Coordinates of C-alpha atoms in Angstrom, one line a residue:
M194 CA -7.0 -23.3 -29.7
A195 CA -5.6 -21.2 -26.8
F196 CA -7.9 -20.6 -23.9
I197 CA -7.8 -17.6 -21.5
N198 CA -8.0 -17.5 -17.8
E199 CA -11.7 -16.6 -17.6
N200 CA -11.3 -15.3 -14.0
Y201 CA -10.0 -12.1 -15.6
L202 CA -13.4 -11.6 -17.2
K203 CA -14.9 -11.3 -13.7
L204 CA -13.1 -8.0 -13.2
P205 CA -15.3 -5.0 -13.7
G206 CA -14.1 -2.5 -16.4
S207 CA -10.6 -1.1 -16.1
Y208 CA -8.3 -0.8 -13.1
L209 CA -9.4 2.2 -10.9
F210 CA -6.4 4.4 -11.7
S211 CA -6.6 3.6 -15.4
E212 CA -10.2 4.9 -15.5
I213 CA -9.1 8.0 -13.7
A214 CA -6.4 8.6 -16.2
R215 CA -8.8 8.0 -19.1
R216 CA -11.3 10.6 -17.8
V217 CA -8.6 13.2 -17.1
N218 CA -7.1 12.7 -20.6
C219 CA -10.6 13.2 -22.2
F220 CA -11.1 16.4 -20.2
K221 CA -7.6 17.6 -21.2
Q222 CA -8.3 17.1 -24.9
E223 CA -11.5 19.1 -24.6
N224 CA -9.9 21.7 -22.3
P225 CA -6.2 22.0 -23.4
D226 CA -5.6 25.2 -21.4
A227 CA -6.9 23.8 -18.1
K228 CA -4.3 23.7 -15.3
I229 CA -5.1 20.3 -13.7
I230 CA -3.8 19.6 -10.1
R231 CA -3.5 15.9 -9.5
L232 CA -4.1 14.8 -6.0
G233 CA -5.4 11.4 -7.0
I234 CA -2.9 8.7 -7.6
G235 CA -0.4 8.4 -4.7
D236 CA 2.7 9.2 -6.6
V237 CA 5.3 11.3 -5.0
T238 CA 6.7 14.6 -6.4
R239 CA 9.8 15.4 -4.3
P240 CA 13.1 14.3 -5.8
L241 CA 15.2 11.6 -4.4
A242 CA 17.3 12.6 -1.4
P243 CA 20.9 13.7 -2.1
A244 CA 22.3 10.8 -0.1
V245 CA 20.3 8.4 -2.4
I246 CA 21.5 10.2 -5.6
D247 CA 25.2 10.0 -4.4
A248 CA 24.8 6.2 -3.7
L249 CA 23.3 5.7 -7.2
H250 CA 26.2 7.5 -8.9
K251 CA 28.7 5.5 -6.9
A252 CA 26.9 2.2 -7.8
V253 CA 26.7 3.1 -11.4
D254 CA 30.5 3.8 -11.4
E255 CA 31.0 0.4 -9.9
M256 CA 29.1 -1.2 -12.8
A257 CA 31.5 0.5 -15.3
K258 CA 34.6 -1.3 -13.9
E259 CA 35.3 -5.0 -14.5
E260 CA 36.5 -5.6 -10.9
T261 CA 33.3 -4.1 -9.4
F262 CA 30.7 -5.0 -12.0
R263 CA 27.8 -7.1 -10.8
G264 CA 25.4 -9.3 -12.9
Y265 CA 22.7 -11.4 -11.3
G266 CA 22.3 -10.7 -7.7
P267 CA 20.6 -12.8 -5.0
E268 CA 16.8 -13.0 -5.7
Q269 CA 16.2 -12.4 -2.0
G270 CA 18.2 -9.1 -2.0
Y271 CA 21.8 -8.2 -1.1
Q272 CA 22.9 -8.8 2.4
F273 CA 24.1 -5.2 2.8
L274 CA 20.6 -3.9 2.4
I275 CA 18.9 -6.6 4.4
A276 CA 21.2 -6.0 7.3
K277 CA 20.4 -2.2 7.2
I278 CA 16.6 -3.0 7.1
I279 CA 16.8 -5.1 10.2
E280 CA 19.1 -2.8 12.1
N281 CA 17.0 0.3 11.5
D282 CA 13.4 -0.8 11.0
Y283 CA 13.0 -3.6 13.5
A284 CA 15.8 -3.9 16.0
P285 CA 15.1 -0.4 17.6
R286 CA 11.5 -1.7 18.3
G287 CA 12.8 -4.8 20.0
I288 CA 11.8 -7.0 17.0
K289 CA 14.1 -9.9 16.1
I290 CA 14.2 -10.7 12.4
D291 CA 16.6 -13.0 10.7
E292 CA 18.3 -12.0 7.5
D293 CA 16.7 -14.9 5.6
E294 CA 13.3 -13.7 6.6
V295 CA 13.6 -10.5 4.6
F296 CA 13.0 -10.5 0.8
V297 CA 13.9 -7.4 -1.2
S298 CA 11.5 -6.7 -4.1
D299 CA 10.5 -4.1 -6.7
G300 CA 7.4 -3.0 -4.8
A301 CA 4.8 -3.7 -2.1
K302 CA 2.1 -3.7 -4.9
S303 CA 3.9 -6.5 -6.6
D304 CA 4.4 -8.5 -3.4
T305 CA 0.9 -8.1 -2.1
G306 CA -0.4 -9.1 -5.5
N307 CA 1.9 -12.0 -5.9
F308 CA 1.9 -13.5 -2.4
Q309 CA -1.5 -15.1 -2.9
E310 CA 0.1 -17.5 -5.5
I311 CA 1.5 -19.7 -2.7
F312 CA -1.9 -20.3 -1.2
G313 CA -4.5 -22.8 -2.4
L314 CA -7.7 -21.7 -4.2
D315 CA -10.0 -22.9 -1.4
N316 CA -8.9 -20.3 1.1
K317 CA -11.5 -17.9 2.3
I318 CA -10.2 -14.3 1.8
A319 CA -11.2 -11.3 4.0
V320 CA -10.5 -7.7 3.0
T321 CA -11.4 -4.4 4.6
D322 CA -13.9 -2.3 2.6
P323 CA -12.8 0.2 1.3
V324 CA -9.7 -1.6 0.2
Y325 CA -6.6 -1.2 -2.0
P326 CA -7.8 -2.8 -5.2
V327 CA -4.8 -5.1 -5.8
Y328 CA -5.7 -7.3 -2.8
V329 CA -9.1 -8.1 -4.3
D330 CA -8.2 -8.2 -8.0
S331 CA -5.2 -10.5 -7.6
N332 CA -7.5 -13.1 -5.8
V333 CA -10.1 -12.7 -8.5
M334 CA -7.6 -13.4 -11.2
A335 CA -6.4 -16.5 -9.3
G336 CA -9.9 -17.9 -9.1
R337 CA -10.7 -17.6 -5.4
T338 CA -13.9 -15.7 -5.8
G339 CA -17.2 -16.1 -7.5
D340 CA -18.8 -13.5 -9.8
Y341 CA -18.9 -9.8 -9.4
L342 CA -22.3 -8.8 -7.9
E343 CA -24.4 -5.7 -8.6
H344 CA -23.7 -4.2 -5.2
G345 CA -20.0 -4.2 -5.9
Y346 CA -18.8 -7.3 -4.0
F347 CA -17.4 -10.5 -5.3
E348 CA -19.0 -13.8 -4.3
K349 CA -16.9 -16.0 -1.9
M350 CA -15.0 -13.1 -0.5
T351 CA -15.5 -11.7 3.0
Y352 CA -15.8 -7.9 3.3
L353 CA -15.2 -6.0 6.5
P354 CA -16.9 -2.6 6.2
C355 CA -14.9 0.4 7.5
T356 CA -17.0 3.5 7.7
A357 CA -17.5 6.6 10.0
Q358 CA -19.9 4.5 12.0
N359 CA -17.1 2.2 13.3
N360 CA -14.4 4.8 13.1
F361 CA -13.0 3.0 10.0
I362 CA -11.8 0.1 12.3
P363 CA -12.8 -3.3 10.9
E364 CA -14.6 -5.8 13.1
L365 CA -13.4 -9.4 13.3
P366 CA -15.1 -11.5 10.7
K367 CA -18.3 -13.3 11.7
E368 CA -17.5 -16.3 9.5
K369 CA -14.2 -18.2 9.6
V370 CA -11.6 -16.9 7.1
D371 CA -8.2 -18.1 6.2
I372 CA -6.3 -15.1 4.8
I373 CA -6.8 -11.5 6.0
Y374 CA -5.5 -8.4 4.2
L375 CA -4.9 -5.5 6.6
C376 CA -3.3 -2.1 5.6
F377 CA -2.4 0.3 8.4
P378 CA -1.9 3.2 8.2
N379 CA -4.7 2.6 5.8
N380 CA -5.0 3.3 2.2
P381 CA -7.4 4.9 1.4
T382 CA -8.9 6.2 4.7
G383 CA -5.6 7.2 6.4
M384 CA -6.7 5.7 9.7
T385 CA -4.7 3.5 12.0
L386 CA -5.1 0.7 14.5
S387 CA -3.9 0.8 18.1
K388 CA -1.7 -2.0 19.4
E389 CA -4.7 -3.4 21.4
E390 CA -6.8 -3.4 18.2
L391 CA -4.1 -5.1 16.2
K392 CA -3.7 -7.7 18.9
K393 CA -7.3 -8.8 18.3
W394 CA -6.4 -9.7 14.8
V395 CA -3.2 -11.6 15.8
D396 CA -5.2 -13.5 18.4
Y397 CA -7.9 -14.4 15.8
A398 CA -5.3 -15.6 13.3
R399 CA -3.5 -17.8 15.9
K400 CA -6.8 -19.3 17.1
N401 CA -8.1 -20.0 13.5
R402 CA -4.7 -20.9 11.9
A403 CA -5.3 -17.9 9.6
I404 CA -2.6 -15.8 7.9
I405 CA -2.5 -12.0 8.1
L406 CA -1.0 -10.2 5.1
F407 CA -0.1 -6.8 6.6
D408 CA 0.6 -3.9 4.3
S409 CA 2.7 -1.4 6.2
A410 CA 3.8 0.7 3.3
Y411 CA 2.9 4.0 5.1
E412 CA 4.4 3.3 8.5
A413 CA 7.0 6.1 8.1
F414 CA 4.2 8.6 8.1
I415 CA 3.0 7.7 11.6
R416 CA 3.0 10.7 14.0
E417 CA 1.2 9.5 17.1
K418 CA 3.3 7.6 19.6
D419 CA 0.7 4.9 20.5
V420 CA 0.4 3.6 16.9
P421 CA 2.4 0.5 16.1
H422 CA 4.8 0.7 13.2
S423 CA 5.0 -3.0 12.7
I424 CA 2.6 -5.9 13.3
Y425 CA 5.5 -7.7 14.9
E426 CA 5.2 -5.3 17.8
V427 CA 2.3 -7.6 18.8
E428 CA 3.3 -10.8 20.6
G429 CA 2.7 -13.8 18.5
A430 CA 2.4 -11.9 15.2
D431 CA 5.6 -13.6 13.9
E432 CA 3.6 -16.9 13.9
V433 CA 0.8 -15.7 11.7
A434 CA 1.7 -12.5 9.8
I435 CA 3.6 -11.4 6.7
E436 CA 4.6 -7.7 6.5
F437 CA 5.1 -5.7 3.4
R438 CA 7.0 -2.4 3.3
S439 CA 8.1 -0.1 0.6
F440 CA 10.6 2.7 -0.2
S441 CA 8.2 4.2 -2.7
K442 CA 6.4 6.7 -0.6
T443 CA 8.9 6.7 2.3
A444 CA 11.9 7.6 0.1
G445 CA 10.5 8.6 -3.3
F446 CA 11.3 5.3 -5.0
T447 CA 8.0 5.1 -7.0
G448 CA 10.1 5.4 -10.2
T449 CA 13.2 3.5 -9.1
R450 CA 11.3 0.6 -7.4
C451 CA 12.4 -1.0 -4.2
A452 CA 10.5 -2.6 -1.3
Y453 CA 10.8 -5.6 1.0
T454 CA 8.6 -8.3 2.5
V455 CA 9.2 -10.0 5.9
V456 CA 8.2 -13.7 6.0
P457 CA 9.0 -15.2 9.4
K458 CA 10.0 -18.8 9.4
K459 CA 7.4 -19.5 12.2
V460 CA 4.5 -18.7 9.8
V461 CA 3.1 -21.9 8.3
A462 CA 0.1 -23.0 6.2
Y463 CA -1.2 -26.5 5.7
T464 CA -1.8 -29.1 3.1
K465 CA -5.3 -30.7 3.0
N466 CA -3.7 -33.6 4.9
G467 CA -2.8 -31.3 7.7
E468 CA 1.0 -31.1 7.1
A469 CA 2.5 -27.7 7.9
Y470 CA 4.8 -25.9 5.5
Q471 CA 6.8 -22.7 6.1
L472 CA 5.6 -19.8 4.0
N473 CA 9.2 -18.6 4.1
S474 CA 10.5 -21.5 2.0
L475 CA 7.5 -21.4 -0.4
W476 CA 7.9 -17.7 -1.0
N477 CA 11.6 -18.2 -1.5
R478 CA 10.9 -20.9 -4.1
R479 CA 8.4 -18.6 -5.9
Q480 CA 10.8 -15.7 -6.0
T481 CA 13.8 -17.7 -7.2
T482 CA 11.6 -19.0 -10.0
K483 CA 9.8 -15.9 -11.1
F484 CA 12.0 -12.9 -10.0
N485 CA 15.6 -12.0 -10.7
G486 CA 16.0 -9.5 -7.9
V487 CA 16.2 -5.7 -7.6
P488 CA 19.1 -4.1 -9.5
Y489 CA 22.3 -3.7 -7.5
I490 CA 22.4 0.1 -8.0
I491 CA 18.8 0.5 -6.7
Q492 CA 19.6 -1.6 -3.6
Q493 CA 22.7 0.6 -2.9
A494 CA 20.4 3.6 -3.2
A495 CA 17.9 2.1 -0.7
A496 CA 20.8 1.3 1.7
A497 CA 21.7 5.0 1.6
V498 CA 18.3 5.8 3.1
Y499 CA 19.6 4.4 6.3
T500 CA 22.7 6.5 6.5
P501 CA 22.6 9.5 9.0
E502 CA 22.4 11.9 6.1
G503 CA 19.7 9.8 4.4
Q504 CA 17.6 9.5 7.5
K505 CA 17.7 13.3 8.0
Q506 CA 16.8 14.0 4.4
I507 CA 14.1 11.4 4.2
K508 CA 12.5 12.8 7.4
E509 CA 12.4 16.2 5.8
T510 CA 10.6 14.9 2.8
I511 CA 8.1 13.0 4.9
D512 CA 7.5 16.1 7.1
Y513 CA 6.9 18.1 3.8
Y514 CA 4.2 15.7 2.7
M515 CA 2.6 15.6 6.2
D516 CA 2.5 19.4 6.3
N517 CA 0.7 19.2 3.0
A518 CA -1.8 16.8 4.7
K519 CA -2.4 19.3 7.5
I520 CA -3.0 22.0 4.9
I521 CA -5.5 20.0 3.0
K522 CA -7.3 18.7 6.1
Q523 CA -7.6 22.1 7.7
G524 CA -8.6 23.8 4.5
L525 CA -11.4 21.3 3.8
E526 CA -12.7 21.4 7.3
D527 CA -12.7 25.2 7.1
I528 CA -15.2 25.1 4.2
G529 CA -17.4 22.7 6.1
L530 CA -16.4 19.3 4.7
T531 CA -16.1 16.2 6.9
V532 CA -12.6 15.0 6.8
F533 CA -10.7 11.9 8.1
G534 CA -7.1 10.8 7.9
G535 CA -4.1 13.1 7.3
V536 CA -2.7 12.6 10.8
N537 CA -0.7 9.4 10.5
A538 CA -0.9 8.9 6.7
P539 CA -0.5 11.0 3.6
Y540 CA -4.1 10.5 2.6
I541 CA -7.2 12.6 3.2
W542 CA -10.5 10.8 3.2
L543 CA -13.4 13.2 2.9
K544 CA -17.2 12.8 2.9
T545 CA -18.8 13.9 -0.3
P546 CA -21.8 16.3 0.1
D547 CA -25.1 14.6 0.7
G548 CA -26.6 13.0 -2.3
V549 CA -23.4 13.3 -4.4
S550 CA -21.8 10.0 -5.4
S551 CA -18.0 9.5 -5.4
W552 CA -17.7 9.5 -9.2
E553 CA -20.1 12.5 -9.5
F554 CA -17.9 14.4 -7.0
F555 CA -14.8 13.4 -9.2
D556 CA -16.5 14.9 -12.2
I557 CA -17.5 18.1 -10.4
M558 CA -14.0 18.6 -9.1
L559 CA -12.4 18.0 -12.4
K560 CA -14.7 20.2 -14.4
E561 CA -15.3 23.0 -11.8
I562 CA -11.9 23.5 -10.2
N563 CA -9.6 21.2 -12.3
V564 CA -8.5 19.1 -9.3
V565 CA -8.2 15.3 -9.5
G566 CA -8.8 13.0 -6.6
T567 CA -9.9 9.4 -6.3
P568 CA -13.5 8.3 -6.0
G569 CA -14.0 6.3 -2.8
S570 CA -16.3 3.8 -4.5
G571 CA -13.3 2.7 -6.5
F572 CA -11.9 1.1 -3.3
G573 CA -15.1 -0.8 -2.6
P574 CA -18.8 -0.4 -1.9
S575 CA -18.2 1.1 1.6
G576 CA -16.2 3.8 -0.1
E577 CA -19.2 5.2 -1.8
G578 CA -19.9 8.7 -0.6
Y579 CA -16.2 9.3 0.2
F580 CA -13.3 10.7 -1.8
R581 CA -9.5 10.4 -1.4
L582 CA -6.9 13.1 -1.8
T583 CA -3.2 12.7 -1.4
A584 CA -0.6 14.9 0.2
F585 CA 2.1 14.0 -2.3
G586 CA 1.7 17.1 -4.5
S587 CA 4.0 20.1 -4.4
R588 CA 3.4 22.7 -1.7
E589 CA 2.4 25.2 -4.4
N590 CA -0.2 22.9 -5.9
T591 CA -1.5 21.8 -2.5
L592 CA -2.1 25.4 -1.5
E593 CA -3.7 26.2 -4.8
A594 CA -6.0 23.2 -4.6
V595 CA -7.3 24.3 -1.2
E596 CA -8.0 27.7 -2.6
R597 CA -9.9 26.2 -5.5
F598 CA -12.0 24.2 -3.1
K599 CA -13.3 27.4 -1.7
N600 CA -14.9 28.0 -5.2
L601 CA -16.5 24.6 -5.4
K602 CA -20.3 24.8 -5.6
L603 CA -21.3 22.3 -2.9

């Protein structure tokens, strides 16, 4: 008899975005002529930059010749890409990163979900609320939590509420925790932390021998000068923090898949006997066992992001999305909705009308104006009464969606 991992049974229903897709598909079947504008899932719509496409073509041509063909590459990533990452993303900010501290992967979602594997099951986990579901679900699957409770929380997990009352800035946990997930610029709220606020978390982690898993997938969208782009801008962070970054939203790699994770060699965790072990070596062991690396052609495409042409083209794409964010934010404010985010992130976090739940608002938008967003409650109990829209649509659809909002019966 084969037995299942019963921790999977603790998860409520389907994954958030699968449920959204199910509801939209049902509506489409009943209303085949409806023109649906999707501003829900954070998928990009702009094509890959010309510099990236050129690099892809050249790399594909290399794979067609015996003398330049490549098979298995290094699981950690090719040196040519890692060097570009350090040179462009960290060195200009005065951050020293060694090449063997960067691990190229197929996505920040994969890495944030997989990194928990190298930690013991007795660790106390803290997440912000609302939160990107992968942080919670992957720890539930591993067995670090208790049961799912009626109010939407899991037992044995520490939640840090982020609401309008605290300006969506999490407070330090009142109970001691071991692993802390932070995502800034934040998904879903679009809010950020100042360097001073981020330092509080680094100081907490150093004092309590905790580890920060810092999801920085949206750093390229930061516009305000006083917002840190990397947690390593904070002194001491390289002792306690792992940073995840992605080319998905930054350079349109949602379909081609490329990201990277920085694991400083100073970051350690402990055995129950108190022996310290580098997370860098443990993550390397995990990756070499379970991952064969990102394809060569994709890594060459990612390296092209850092060329002068690539940087210019990528900036134009990011500016395009952030202009969409301004359009949505201004348009919703003009009709009287309370709106957050959209300044340093491609997400708009709006307050639903009084008395309307997040899923009720989803249904109203879908049926009345054929616009799809993401219910805030899908990100956690503190997301109830909120709703997320993304700026990743086309300009035409973004403008049309704002016009449709004016016809929404609130």
